[in-house]
mmCIF file of C-alpha atoms in Angstrom:
data_model
loop_
_atom_site.group_PDB
_atom_site.id
_atom_site.type_symbol
_atom_site.label_atom_id
_atom_site.label_comp_id
_atom_site.label_asym_id
_atom_site.label_seq_id
_atom_site.Cartn_x
_atom_site.Cartn_y
_atom_site.Cartn_z
ATOM 1 C CA UNK A 1 -49.018 19.159 22.968
ATOM 2 C CA UNK A 2 -50.171 15.870 24.682
ATOM 3 C CA UNK A 3 -53.081 15.233 21.944
ATOM 4 C CA UNK A 4 -50.650 15.853 19.419
ATOM 5 C CA UNK A 5 -48.364 13.192 20.976
ATOM 6 C CA UNK A 6 -50.999 10.656 20.904
ATOM 7 C CA UNK A 7 -51.948 11.036 17.431
ATOM 8 C CA UNK A 8 -48.396 10.451 16.439
ATOM 9 C CA UNK A 9 -47.840 7.645 18.798
ATOM 10 C CA UNK A 10 -50.509 6.077 17.263
ATOM 11 C CA UNK A 11 -49.017 6.255 14.106
ATOM 12 C CA UNK A 12 -45.360 5.079 15.128
ATOM 13 C CA UNK A 13 -45.990 1.768 13.891
ATOM 14 C CA UNK A 14 -46.979 2.391 10.546
ATOM 15 C CA UNK A 15 -44.170 5.310 10.379
ATOM 16 C CA UNK A 16 -41.191 2.352 11.070
ATOM 17 C CA UNK A 17 -42.419 0.393 8.035
ATOM 18 C CA UNK A 18 -42.317 3.444 5.960
ATOM 19 C CA UNK A 19 -38.909 4.375 6.764
ATOM 20 C CA UNK A 20 -37.856 0.962 6.566
ATOM 21 C CA UNK A 21 -39.077 0.477 2.916
ATOM 22 C CA UNK A 22 -37.793 3.918 1.983
ATOM 23 C CA UNK A 23 -34.509 3.173 3.452
ATOM 24 C CA UNK A 24 -34.473 -0.095 1.507
ATOM 25 C CA UNK A 25 -35.748 1.543 -1.829
ATOM 26 C CA UNK A 26 -33.432 4.447 -1.553
ATOM 27 C CA UNK A 27 -30.129 3.525 0.341
ATOM 28 C CA UNK A 28 -27.599 0.842 -1.406
ATOM 29 C CA UNK A 29 -26.542 -0.767 1.792
ATOM 30 C CA UNK A 30 -29.957 -1.066 2.875
ATOM 31 C CA UNK A 31 -31.178 -2.336 -0.128
ATOM 32 C CA UNK A 32 -28.388 -5.292 0.002
ATOM 33 C CA UNK A 33 -29.520 -6.221 3.165
ATOM 34 C CA UNK A 34 -31.502 -9.322 4.434
ATOM 35 C CA UNK A 35 -35.378 -8.904 4.730
ATOM 36 C CA UNK A 36 -34.995 -10.370 8.358
ATOM 37 C CA UNK A 37 -32.589 -7.834 9.467
ATOM 38 C CA UNK A 38 -34.520 -4.757 7.972
ATOM 39 C CA UNK A 39 -37.792 -5.985 9.618
ATOM 40 C CA UNK A 40 -35.795 -6.570 12.574
ATOM 41 C CA UNK A 41 -32.889 -4.936 13.574
ATOM 42 C CA UNK A 42 -33.132 -1.840 11.378
ATOM 43 C CA UNK A 43 -36.699 -1.312 12.324
ATOM 44 C CA UNK A 44 -36.080 -1.804 15.954
ATOM 45 C CA UNK A 45 -33.670 0.615 15.278
ATOM 46 C CA UNK A 46 -35.725 3.626 13.618
ATOM 47 C CA UNK A 47 -38.376 2.439 16.269
ATOM 48 C CA UNK A 48 -36.286 4.017 19.223
ATOM 49 C CA UNK A 49 -35.351 7.330 17.414
ATOM 50 C CA UNK A 50 -39.282 7.600 16.939
ATOM 51 C CA UNK A 51 -39.293 7.205 20.241
ATOM 52 C CA UNK A 52 -37.223 9.830 21.226
ATOM 53 C CA UNK A 53 -39.124 12.272 18.673
ATOM 54 C CA UNK A 54 -42.281 11.235 20.657
ATOM 55 C CA UNK A 55 -40.430 12.145 23.743
ATOM 56 C CA UNK A 56 -39.832 15.396 22.616
ATOM 57 C CA UNK A 57 -43.548 16.274 21.625
ATOM 58 C CA UNK A 58 -44.506 15.132 25.100
ATOM 59 C CA UNK A 59 -42.212 16.930 27.124
ATOM 60 C CA UNK A 60 -43.124 21.088 26.180
ATOM 61 C CA UNK A 61 -39.975 22.692 27.683
ATOM 62 C CA UNK A 62 -36.727 21.783 27.643
ATOM 63 C CA UNK A 63 -34.299 20.732 25.121
ATOM 64 C CA UNK A 64 -35.335 18.552 22.315
ATOM 65 C CA UNK A 65 -33.191 15.741 24.038
ATOM 66 C CA UNK A 66 -31.642 15.168 27.194
ATOM 67 C CA UNK A 67 -27.994 14.071 28.017
ATOM 68 C CA UNK A 68 -29.650 10.316 28.422
ATOM 69 C CA UNK A 69 -31.407 10.474 24.915
ATOM 70 C CA UNK A 70 -27.802 12.037 23.130
ATOM 71 C CA UNK A 71 -25.793 9.161 24.994
ATOM 72 C CA UNK A 72 -27.974 6.308 23.507
ATOM 73 C CA UNK A 73 -27.670 7.756 20.023
ATOM 74 C CA UNK A 74 -23.959 7.900 20.428
ATOM 75 C CA UNK A 75 -24.311 4.089 21.638
ATOM 76 C CA UNK A 76 -26.136 2.956 18.468
ATOM 77 C CA UNK A 77 -24.133 4.998 16.061
ATOM 78 C CA UNK A 78 -20.673 3.431 17.373
ATOM 79 C CA UNK A 79 -22.538 -0.171 17.400
ATOM 80 C CA UNK A 80 -23.466 0.561 13.518
ATOM 81 C CA UNK A 81 -19.947 1.590 12.839
ATOM 82 C CA UNK A 82 -18.709 -1.551 14.610
ATOM 83 C CA UNK A 83 -21.049 -3.483 12.295
ATOM 84 C CA UNK A 84 -18.997 -1.491 9.300
ATOM 85 C CA UNK A 85 -22.378 0.402 8.128
ATOM 86 C CA UNK A 86 -21.597 3.471 5.984
ATOM 87 C CA UNK A 87 -22.013 6.359 7.550
ATOM 88 C CA UNK A 88 -23.495 7.744 4.033
ATOM 89 C CA UNK A 89 -25.970 5.200 4.764
ATOM 90 C CA UNK A 90 -26.727 5.737 8.458
ATOM 91 C CA UNK A 91 -27.414 9.562 7.752
ATOM 92 C CA UNK A 92 -29.910 8.656 4.653
ATOM 93 C CA UNK A 93 -31.472 6.593 7.088
ATOM 94 C CA UNK A 94 -31.707 9.866 9.851
ATOM 95 C CA UNK A 95 -33.172 12.016 7.003
ATOM 96 C CA UNK A 96 -35.238 9.808 5.241
ATOM 97 C CA UNK A 97 -36.925 9.048 8.579
ATOM 98 C CA UNK A 98 -37.296 13.163 9.419
ATOM 99 C CA UNK A 99 -38.759 13.563 6.202
ATOM 100 C CA UNK A 100 -41.194 10.979 6.913
ATOM 101 C CA UNK A 101 -41.759 12.118 10.394
ATOM 102 C CA UNK A 102 -42.562 15.726 8.972
ATOM 103 C CA UNK A 103 -45.493 14.249 6.273
ATOM 104 C CA UNK A 104 -47.320 12.453 8.981
ATOM 105 C CA UNK A 105 -47.046 15.746 11.215
ATOM 106 C CA UNK A 106 -48.537 17.718 8.213
ATOM 107 C CA UNK A 107 -51.417 14.675 8.331
ATOM 108 C CA UNK A 108 -52.520 14.866 11.720
ATOM 109 C CA UNK A 109 -51.281 18.337 13.676
ATOM 110 C CA UNK A 110 -53.219 21.135 13.675
ATOM 111 C CA UNK A 111 -52.614 24.411 12.299
ATOM 112 C CA UNK A 112 -51.523 25.822 15.234
ATOM 113 C CA UNK A 113 -49.201 22.618 16.482
ATOM 114 C CA UNK A 114 -47.370 22.326 13.297
ATOM 115 C CA UNK A 115 -45.048 24.859 14.014
ATOM 116 C CA UNK A 116 -43.894 24.036 17.395
ATOM 117 C CA UNK A 117 -43.945 20.331 16.203
ATOM 118 C CA UNK A 118 -41.348 21.205 13.215
ATOM 119 C CA UNK A 119 -39.528 23.209 15.441
ATOM 120 C CA UNK A 120 -39.219 20.118 17.458
ATOM 121 C CA UNK A 121 -38.242 18.151 14.842
ATOM 122 C CA UNK A 122 -35.583 20.369 13.574
ATOM 123 C CA UNK A 123 -33.740 21.015 17.329
ATOM 124 C CA UNK A 124 -33.779 17.168 17.500
ATOM 125 C CA UNK A 125 -32.052 16.766 14.451
ATOM 126 C CA UNK A 126 -29.483 19.768 15.125
ATOM 127 C CA UNK A 127 -28.637 17.928 18.325
ATOM 128 C CA UNK A 128 -28.532 14.457 17.027
ATOM 129 C CA UNK A 129 -26.650 14.655 13.938
ATOM 130 C CA UNK A 130 -23.313 16.167 14.729
ATOM 131 C CA UNK A 131 -23.230 13.258 17.577
ATOM 132 C CA UNK A 132 -24.168 10.439 15.323
ATOM 133 C CA UNK A 133 -21.414 11.735 12.865
ATOM 134 C CA UNK A 134 -18.745 12.179 15.805
ATOM 135 C CA UNK A 135 -19.627 8.912 17.361
ATOM 136 C CA UNK A 136 -19.273 6.807 14.346
ATOM 137 C CA UNK A 137 -16.203 8.549 13.069
ATOM 138 C CA UNK A 138 -14.427 7.954 15.933
ATOM 139 C CA UNK A 139 -15.463 4.292 16.189
ATOM 140 C CA UNK A 140 -14.886 4.214 12.631
ATOM 141 C CA UNK A 141 -10.564 5.243 13.292
ATOM 142 C CA UNK A 142 -10.617 2.421 16.116
ATOM 143 C CA UNK A 143 -11.565 -0.144 13.655
ATOM 144 C CA UNK A 144 -9.133 0.954 10.942
ATOM 145 C CA UNK A 145 -6.482 1.183 13.538
ATOM 146 C CA UNK A 146 -7.854 -2.280 14.579
ATOM 147 C CA UNK A 147 -8.034 -3.169 11.197
ATOM 148 C CA UNK A 148 -4.181 -2.030 10.126
ATOM 149 C CA UNK A 149 -3.003 -3.679 13.129
ATOM 150 C CA UNK A 150 -4.151 -6.764 12.246
ATOM 151 C CA UNK A 151 -3.314 -6.554 8.868
ATOM 152 C CA UNK A 152 0.184 -5.784 10.015
ATOM 153 C CA UNK A 153 0.134 -8.769 11.883
ATOM 154 C CA UNK A 154 -1.103 -11.011 9.226
ATOM 155 C CA UNK A 155 1.733 -9.463 6.643
ATOM 156 C CA UNK A 156 4.400 -9.963 9.314
ATOM 157 C CA UNK A 157 3.485 -13.751 9.498
ATOM 158 C CA UNK A 158 3.398 -14.116 5.943
ATOM 159 C CA UNK A 159 7.008 -12.565 5.787
ATOM 160 C CA UNK A 160 8.326 -14.544 8.423
ATOM 161 C CA UNK A 161 6.894 -17.472 7.211
ATOM 162 C CA UNK A 162 4.673 -18.168 10.566
ATOM 163 C CA UNK A 163 1.310 -19.499 11.069
ATOM 164 C CA UNK A 164 -1.094 -16.984 9.233
ATOM 165 C CA UNK A 165 -4.206 -18.275 9.013
ATOM 166 C CA UNK A 166 -6.219 -17.269 12.223
ATOM 167 C CA UNK A 167 -5.004 -13.568 11.522
ATOM 168 C CA UNK A 168 -6.147 -13.947 8.086
ATOM 169 C CA UNK A 169 -9.697 -14.974 9.185
ATOM 170 C CA UNK A 170 -9.569 -12.060 11.902
ATOM 171 C CA UNK A 171 -8.568 -9.513 8.733
ATOM 172 C CA UNK A 172 -10.946 -11.067 6.880
ATOM 173 C CA UNK A 173 -8.301 -11.239 4.100
ATOM 174 C CA UNK A 174 -8.206 -14.614 1.824
ATOM 175 C CA UNK A 175 -4.608 -15.831 1.459
ATOM 176 C CA UNK A 176 -4.744 -18.320 -0.924
ATOM 177 C CA UNK A 177 -2.778 -18.662 -4.580
ATOM 178 C CA UNK A 178 0.226 -17.157 -6.392
ATOM 179 C CA UNK A 179 1.313 -13.663 -5.465
ATOM 180 C CA UNK A 180 4.149 -11.184 -6.139
ATOM 181 C CA UNK A 181 6.439 -10.143 -3.567
ATOM 182 C CA UNK A 182 7.671 -6.660 -4.281
ATOM 183 C CA UNK A 183 10.319 -4.472 -2.332
ATOM 184 C CA UNK A 184 10.508 -0.735 -3.299
ATOM 185 C CA UNK A 185 13.002 1.672 -2.946
ATOM 186 C CA UNK A 186 12.451 5.529 -2.882
ATOM 187 C CA UNK A 187 15.090 8.507 -3.335
ATOM 188 C CA UNK A 188 13.125 10.119 -0.878
ATOM 189 C CA UNK A 189 10.628 9.175 1.975
ATOM 190 C CA UNK A 190 6.998 9.783 0.336
ATOM 191 C CA UNK A 191 4.046 9.500 2.953
ATOM 192 C CA UNK A 192 2.847 6.284 3.643
ATOM 193 C CA UNK A 193 -0.786 7.167 3.067
ATOM 194 C CA UNK A 194 0.272 8.010 -0.352
ATOM 195 C CA UNK A 195 2.172 5.062 -1.558
ATOM 196 C CA UNK A 196 -0.857 2.583 -0.069
ATOM 197 C CA UNK A 197 -3.272 4.853 -2.149
ATOM 198 C CA UNK A 198 -1.127 4.044 -5.073
ATOM 199 C CA UNK A 199 -1.057 0.417 -4.903
ATOM 200 C CA UNK A 200 -4.684 0.235 -3.766
ATOM 201 C CA UNK A 201 -5.727 2.307 -6.586
ATOM 202 C CA UNK A 202 -3.863 0.453 -9.362
ATOM 203 C CA UNK A 203 -4.652 -3.362 -7.909
ATOM 204 C CA UNK A 204 -8.567 -2.515 -7.343
ATOM 205 C CA UNK A 205 -8.236 -4.016 -3.876
ATOM 206 C CA UNK A 206 -6.301 -3.250 -0.033
ATOM 207 C CA UNK A 207 -2.764 -4.440 -0.472
ATOM 208 C CA UNK A 208 -1.091 -5.796 2.064
ATOM 209 C CA UNK A 209 2.282 -3.676 2.485
ATOM 210 C CA UNK A 210 4.808 -3.007 5.425
ATOM 211 C CA UNK A 211 5.704 0.622 5.299
ATOM 212 C CA UNK A 212 8.910 0.345 7.235
ATOM 213 C CA UNK A 213 10.350 -2.140 5.037
ATOM 214 C CA UNK A 214 8.780 -1.183 1.683
ATOM 215 C CA UNK A 215 7.740 -4.841 0.946
ATOM 216 C CA UNK A 216 3.954 -5.288 -0.720
ATOM 217 C CA UNK A 217 2.125 -8.260 -1.549
ATOM 218 C CA UNK A 218 0.560 -8.477 -4.526
ATOM 219 C CA UNK A 219 -2.120 -11.283 -5.300
ATOM 220 C CA UNK A 220 -1.809 -12.914 -8.661
ATOM 221 C CA UNK A 221 0.225 -12.343 -11.546
ATOM 222 C CA UNK A 222 -0.070 -8.935 -11.470
ATOM 223 C CA UNK A 223 1.324 -6.342 -13.921
ATOM 224 C CA UNK A 224 4.457 -4.909 -11.523
ATOM 225 C CA UNK A 225 6.566 -2.711 -13.879
ATOM 226 C CA UNK A 226 2.776 -1.119 -14.529
ATOM 227 C CA UNK A 227 2.273 -0.702 -10.581
ATOM 228 C CA UNK A 228 6.036 0.798 -10.601
ATOM 229 C CA UNK A 229 5.004 3.475 -13.341
ATOM 230 C CA UNK A 230 2.065 4.146 -11.853
ATOM 231 C CA UNK A 231 3.779 4.424 -8.166
ATOM 232 C CA UNK A 232 6.243 6.613 -9.715
ATOM 233 C CA UNK A 233 4.053 9.215 -11.706
ATOM 234 C CA UNK A 234 1.831 9.243 -7.833
ATOM 235 C CA UNK A 235 4.841 9.912 -5.638
ATOM 236 C CA UNK A 236 6.698 12.021 -7.919
ATOM 237 C CA UNK A 237 9.914 10.574 -7.857
ATOM 238 C CA UNK A 238 11.888 7.463 -9.467
ATOM 239 C CA UNK A 239 11.089 4.068 -8.002
ATOM 240 C CA UNK A 240 13.285 0.700 -8.207
ATOM 241 C CA UNK A 241 11.529 -2.413 -7.273
ATOM 242 C CA UNK A 242 12.446 -5.534 -7.128
ATOM 243 C CA UNK A 243 9.438 -8.693 -7.556
ATOM 244 C CA UNK A 244 9.628 -12.700 -6.902
ATOM 245 C CA UNK A 245 6.922 -14.986 -7.378
ATOM 246 C CA UNK A 246 5.579 -16.872 -4.450
ATOM 247 C CA UNK A 247 2.967 -19.854 -6.259
ATOM 248 C CA UNK A 248 1.851 -20.512 -2.436
ATOM 249 C CA UNK A 249 1.408 -18.736 0.500
ATOM 250 C CA UNK A 250 4.015 -20.636 2.325
ATOM 251 C CA UNK A 251 6.638 -19.414 0.014
ATOM 252 C CA UNK A 252 6.048 -16.077 0.235
ATOM 253 C CA UNK A 253 8.975 -15.704 2.852
ATOM 254 C CA UNK A 254 11.736 -17.331 0.589
ATOM 255 C CA UNK A 255 9.833 -14.920 -2.212
ATOM 256 C CA UNK A 256 10.581 -12.028 0.322
ATOM 257 C CA UNK A 257 13.763 -12.621 0.923
ATOM 258 C CA UNK A 258 14.831 -12.802 -2.533
ATOM 259 C CA UNK A 259 13.224 -9.627 -3.681
ATOM 260 C CA UNK A 260 15.091 -7.585 -0.819
ATOM 261 C CA UNK A 261 18.440 -9.522 -2.238
ATOM 262 C CA UNK A 262 17.525 -8.270 -5.475
ATOM 263 C CA UNK A 263 16.654 -5.049 -4.723
ATOM 264 C CA UNK A 264 20.047 -4.533 -2.576
ATOM 265 C CA UNK A 265 21.696 -5.630 -5.490
ATOM 266 C CA UNK A 266 20.497 -2.971 -7.736
ATOM 267 C CA UNK A 267 20.711 -0.005 -5.528
ATOM 268 C CA UNK A 268 24.530 -1.448 -4.642
ATOM 269 C CA UNK A 269 25.375 -1.750 -8.818
ATOM 270 C CA UNK A 270 23.282 1.820 -9.145
ATOM 271 C CA UNK A 271 21.137 0.142 -11.771
ATOM 272 C CA UNK A 272 18.381 2.550 -12.979
ATOM 273 C CA UNK A 273 14.858 2.687 -11.873
ATOM 274 C CA UNK A 274 12.398 0.221 -12.732
ATOM 275 C CA UNK A 275 11.383 -3.419 -11.777
ATOM 276 C CA UNK A 276 13.935 -5.811 -11.298
ATOM 277 C CA UNK A 277 13.926 -9.862 -10.842
ATOM 278 C CA UNK A 278 16.598 -12.225 -9.772
ATOM 279 C CA UNK A 279 17.170 -13.073 -13.396
ATOM 280 C CA UNK A 280 18.141 -9.507 -14.361
ATOM 281 C CA UNK A 281 21.160 -10.030 -11.966
ATOM 282 C CA UNK A 282 21.919 -13.311 -12.062
ATOM 283 C CA UNK A 283 25.588 -13.230 -12.844
ATOM 284 C CA UNK A 284 25.244 -10.077 -9.961
ATOM 285 C CA UNK A 285 23.897 -12.322 -7.431
ATOM 286 C CA UNK A 286 26.110 -15.205 -7.526
ATOM 287 C CA UNK A 287 29.015 -12.686 -7.476
ATOM 288 C CA UNK A 288 28.231 -10.991 -4.387
ATOM 289 C CA UNK A 289 28.064 -14.498 -2.428
ATOM 290 C CA UNK A 290 31.450 -14.140 -0.279
ATOM 291 C CA UNK A 291 34.928 -16.254 -0.685
ATOM 292 C CA UNK A 292 38.166 -15.889 -1.596
ATOM 293 C CA UNK A 293 37.246 -16.140 -5.269
ATOM 294 C CA UNK A 294 35.345 -12.654 -5.015
ATOM 295 C CA UNK A 295 38.240 -11.156 -3.570
ATOM 296 C CA UNK A 296 41.050 -12.581 -6.519
ATOM 297 C CA UNK A 297 38.347 -11.428 -9.123
ATOM 298 C CA UNK A 298 38.036 -7.951 -7.900
ATOM 299 C CA UNK A 299 41.814 -7.782 -7.533
ATOM 300 C CA UNK A 300 41.892 -8.588 -11.497
ATOM 301 C CA UNK A 301 41.445 -4.600 -11.772
ATOM 302 C CA UNK A 302 43.983 -3.336 -9.028
ATOM 303 C CA UNK A 303 46.182 -2.336 -11.183
ATOM 304 C CA UNK A 304 43.821 0.457 -12.696
ATOM 305 C CA UNK A 305 43.305 1.740 -9.424
ATOM 306 C CA UNK A 306 46.117 4.643 -10.355
ATOM 307 C CA UNK A 307 44.625 5.178 -13.670
ATOM 308 C CA UNK A 308 41.356 6.156 -13.176
ATOM 309 C CA UNK A 309 40.647 6.981 -16.673
ATOM 310 C CA UNK A 310 41.439 3.558 -18.121
ATOM 311 C CA UNK A 311 38.951 2.189 -15.489
ATOM 312 C CA UNK A 312 36.086 4.801 -16.377
ATOM 313 C CA UNK A 313 37.048 3.856 -20.319
ATOM 314 C CA UNK A 314 36.833 0.164 -19.415
ATOM 315 C CA UNK A 315 33.657 0.310 -17.791
ATOM 316 C CA UNK A 316 31.597 2.480 -20.572
ATOM 317 C CA UNK A 317 33.180 -0.351 -23.074
ATOM 318 C CA UNK A 318 31.892 -2.896 -21.193
ATOM 319 C CA UNK A 319 28.386 -0.911 -21.006
ATOM 320 C CA UNK A 320 28.533 -0.550 -24.141
ATOM 321 C CA UNK A 321 28.780 -4.314 -25.007
ATOM 322 C CA UNK A 322 32.599 -4.128 -26.180
ATOM 323 C CA UNK A 323 31.042 -1.690 -29.124
ATOM 324 C CA UNK A 324 34.299 0.521 -29.997
ATOM 325 C CA UNK A 325 32.169 2.921 -32.114
ATOM 326 C CA UNK A 326 29.593 3.607 -29.339
ATOM 327 C CA UNK A 327 32.432 3.838 -26.380
ATOM 328 C CA UNK A 328 34.282 6.620 -28.539
ATOM 329 C CA UNK A 329 31.120 8.563 -29.186
ATOM 330 C CA UNK A 330 30.262 8.623 -25.475
ATOM 331 C CA UNK A 331 33.407 9.422 -24.144
ATOM 332 C CA UNK A 332 34.011 11.609 -26.643
ATOM 333 C CA UNK A 333 37.535 10.546 -27.813
ATOM 334 C CA UNK A 334 39.020 9.377 -31.512
ATOM 335 C CA UNK A 335 38.975 5.827 -31.995
ATOM 336 C CA UNK A 336 42.691 5.939 -32.045
ATOM 337 C CA UNK A 337 42.490 7.387 -28.655
ATOM 338 C CA UNK A 338 40.287 4.607 -27.763
ATOM 339 C CA UNK A 339 42.223 1.620 -28.649
ATOM 340 C CA UNK A 340 45.224 2.987 -26.937
ATOM 341 C CA UNK A 341 43.349 2.942 -23.933
ATOM 342 C CA UNK A 342 42.172 -0.358 -24.035
ATOM 343 C CA UNK A 343 45.656 -1.405 -24.940
ATOM 344 C CA UNK A 344 47.047 0.079 -21.662
ATOM 345 C CA UNK A 345 44.057 -1.593 -19.878
ATOM 346 C CA UNK A 346 45.127 -5.138 -21.405
ATOM 347 C CA UNK A 347 48.842 -4.447 -20.462
ATOM 348 C CA UNK A 348 48.245 -3.538 -16.598
ATOM 349 C CA UNK A 349 46.020 -6.179 -16.035
ATOM 350 C CA UNK A 350 47.070 -8.798 -18.829
ATOM 351 C CA UNK A 351 43.979 -9.668 -19.750
ATOM 352 C CA UNK A 352 43.201 -9.466 -23.733
ATOM 353 C CA UNK A 353 39.729 -7.620 -24.143
ATOM 354 C CA UNK A 354 40.159 -9.486 -27.637
ATOM 355 C CA UNK A 355 39.766 -12.879 -25.765
ATOM 356 C CA UNK A 356 36.650 -13.915 -25.032
ATOM 357 C CA UNK A 357 36.837 -16.065 -22.132
ATOM 358 C CA UNK A 358 39.245 -13.291 -20.532
ATOM 359 C CA UNK A 359 36.683 -10.300 -22.045
ATOM 360 C CA UNK A 360 33.959 -12.150 -19.524
ATOM 361 C CA UNK A 361 36.602 -12.253 -16.870
ATOM 362 C CA UNK A 362 37.240 -8.401 -16.965
ATOM 363 C CA UNK A 363 33.162 -7.756 -16.748
ATOM 364 C CA UNK A 364 33.054 -10.081 -14.053
ATOM 365 C CA UNK A 365 35.445 -8.549 -12.238
ATOM 366 C CA UNK A 366 33.875 -4.822 -12.814
ATOM 367 C CA UNK A 367 30.758 -6.192 -10.974
ATOM 368 C CA UNK A 368 32.933 -7.452 -8.045
ATOM 369 C CA UNK A 369 34.253 -4.196 -7.634
ATOM 370 C CA UNK A 370 30.847 -2.389 -7.699
ATOM 371 C CA UNK A 371 29.875 -4.774 -5.359
ATOM 372 C CA UNK A 372 32.342 -4.078 -3.134
ATOM 373 C CA UNK A 373 31.356 -0.405 -2.655
ATOM 374 C CA UNK A 374 33.399 1.797 -0.158
ATOM 375 C CA UNK A 375 34.696 -1.014 1.583
ATOM 376 C CA UNK A 376 38.837 -1.845 0.390
ATOM 377 C CA UNK A 377 38.118 -4.300 -2.255
ATOM 378 C CA UNK A 378 41.817 -5.935 -1.715
ATOM 379 C CA UNK A 379 40.982 -6.616 1.628
ATOM 380 C CA UNK A 380 39.398 -9.939 2.692
ATOM 381 C CA UNK A 381 37.434 -9.151 5.878
ATOM 382 C CA UNK A 382 36.157 -5.901 3.734
ATOM 383 C CA UNK A 383 34.784 -8.033 1.260
ATOM 384 C CA UNK A 384 33.115 -10.797 3.363
ATOM 385 C CA UNK A 385 31.498 -8.328 5.119
ATOM 386 C CA UNK A 386 29.860 -6.582 2.340
ATOM 387 C CA UNK A 387 28.865 -9.889 0.375
ATOM 388 C CA UNK A 388 27.618 -11.058 3.828
ATOM 389 C CA UNK A 389 25.698 -8.365 3.603
ATOM 390 C CA UNK A 390 24.120 -9.188 0.061
ATOM 391 C CA UNK A 391 23.179 -12.468 1.387
ATOM 392 C CA UNK A 392 21.253 -11.563 4.671
ATOM 393 C CA UNK A 393 19.886 -8.933 2.456
#
């Protein structure tokens, strides 16, 4: 094997140049690299692998590679992963190199030498590729974990209104222009990876999302209703979302607070799944503010506490825009029965639904009761606690 080793050693320089050229021609990652990088760092890495193959040719006995050789391969692979070289590009380079090495062997080897040299090549590949793949994947997992940590820290800084510029640089994320801050609520807890994949696929970019707080940051004027519809399909369950627009990065924190408050109102009011903004619950948002006025507003409907059927009738009547025909149809009652119930509501509350101002007051009182939730709306303490929670959102 010593003669074959000498013949292959004389060709190594040419071999390296051929492998570099083929990598640039056949592997998209290498094709995008600057010429200086190809002829410098890439060529040195290929030459180092050729040195290992030459050593295998020279050493007739033992395994194709020693522990030290595999250690060097593992170190190189980890370094390539840290440099963001895709694993598929690394494997392509190894296979191109093996093909070029074999073609050269067929040119310079004697007939009796070729089988042994080919066996050495295959043994080297068999030993090297699993180690290379494992080292690359482990390094990538470490990088992804660090990337996720930095991106979480970046989003946390933006949502809290803290300085974010340094974190954005480390995360390689350009934080500029407008954003949609979206808060999500799911009926059950879907896998975070599924939610993230759905958001990334819809927007076409990695989306910053806090999967604990369920808040995402979407760049520009994103189609939030379309995104919610896509997310519902992907996670297989209804989704409620609240969005608030931030014109500049410094306003992301206040937009997040608004989105959270709106989502809280939507959930407490039992609104159907979909996407909401502050304008969709503007009255409810204002009513949710604490104070004696809110308590007195909810108390307007106290006389109906012992008549749940009247309260249900009133609610359907208001939800149907004070349309008597639609209300009667939904309640499956005769129009005369509906009229009697509404007259009873007016008699008990002292509010006439035929008077526009008093009808609006009744509508607001219903919202106030809904916002109270399970708390005793007749108690000032309970109401302040509930409304205060909405404020802190």
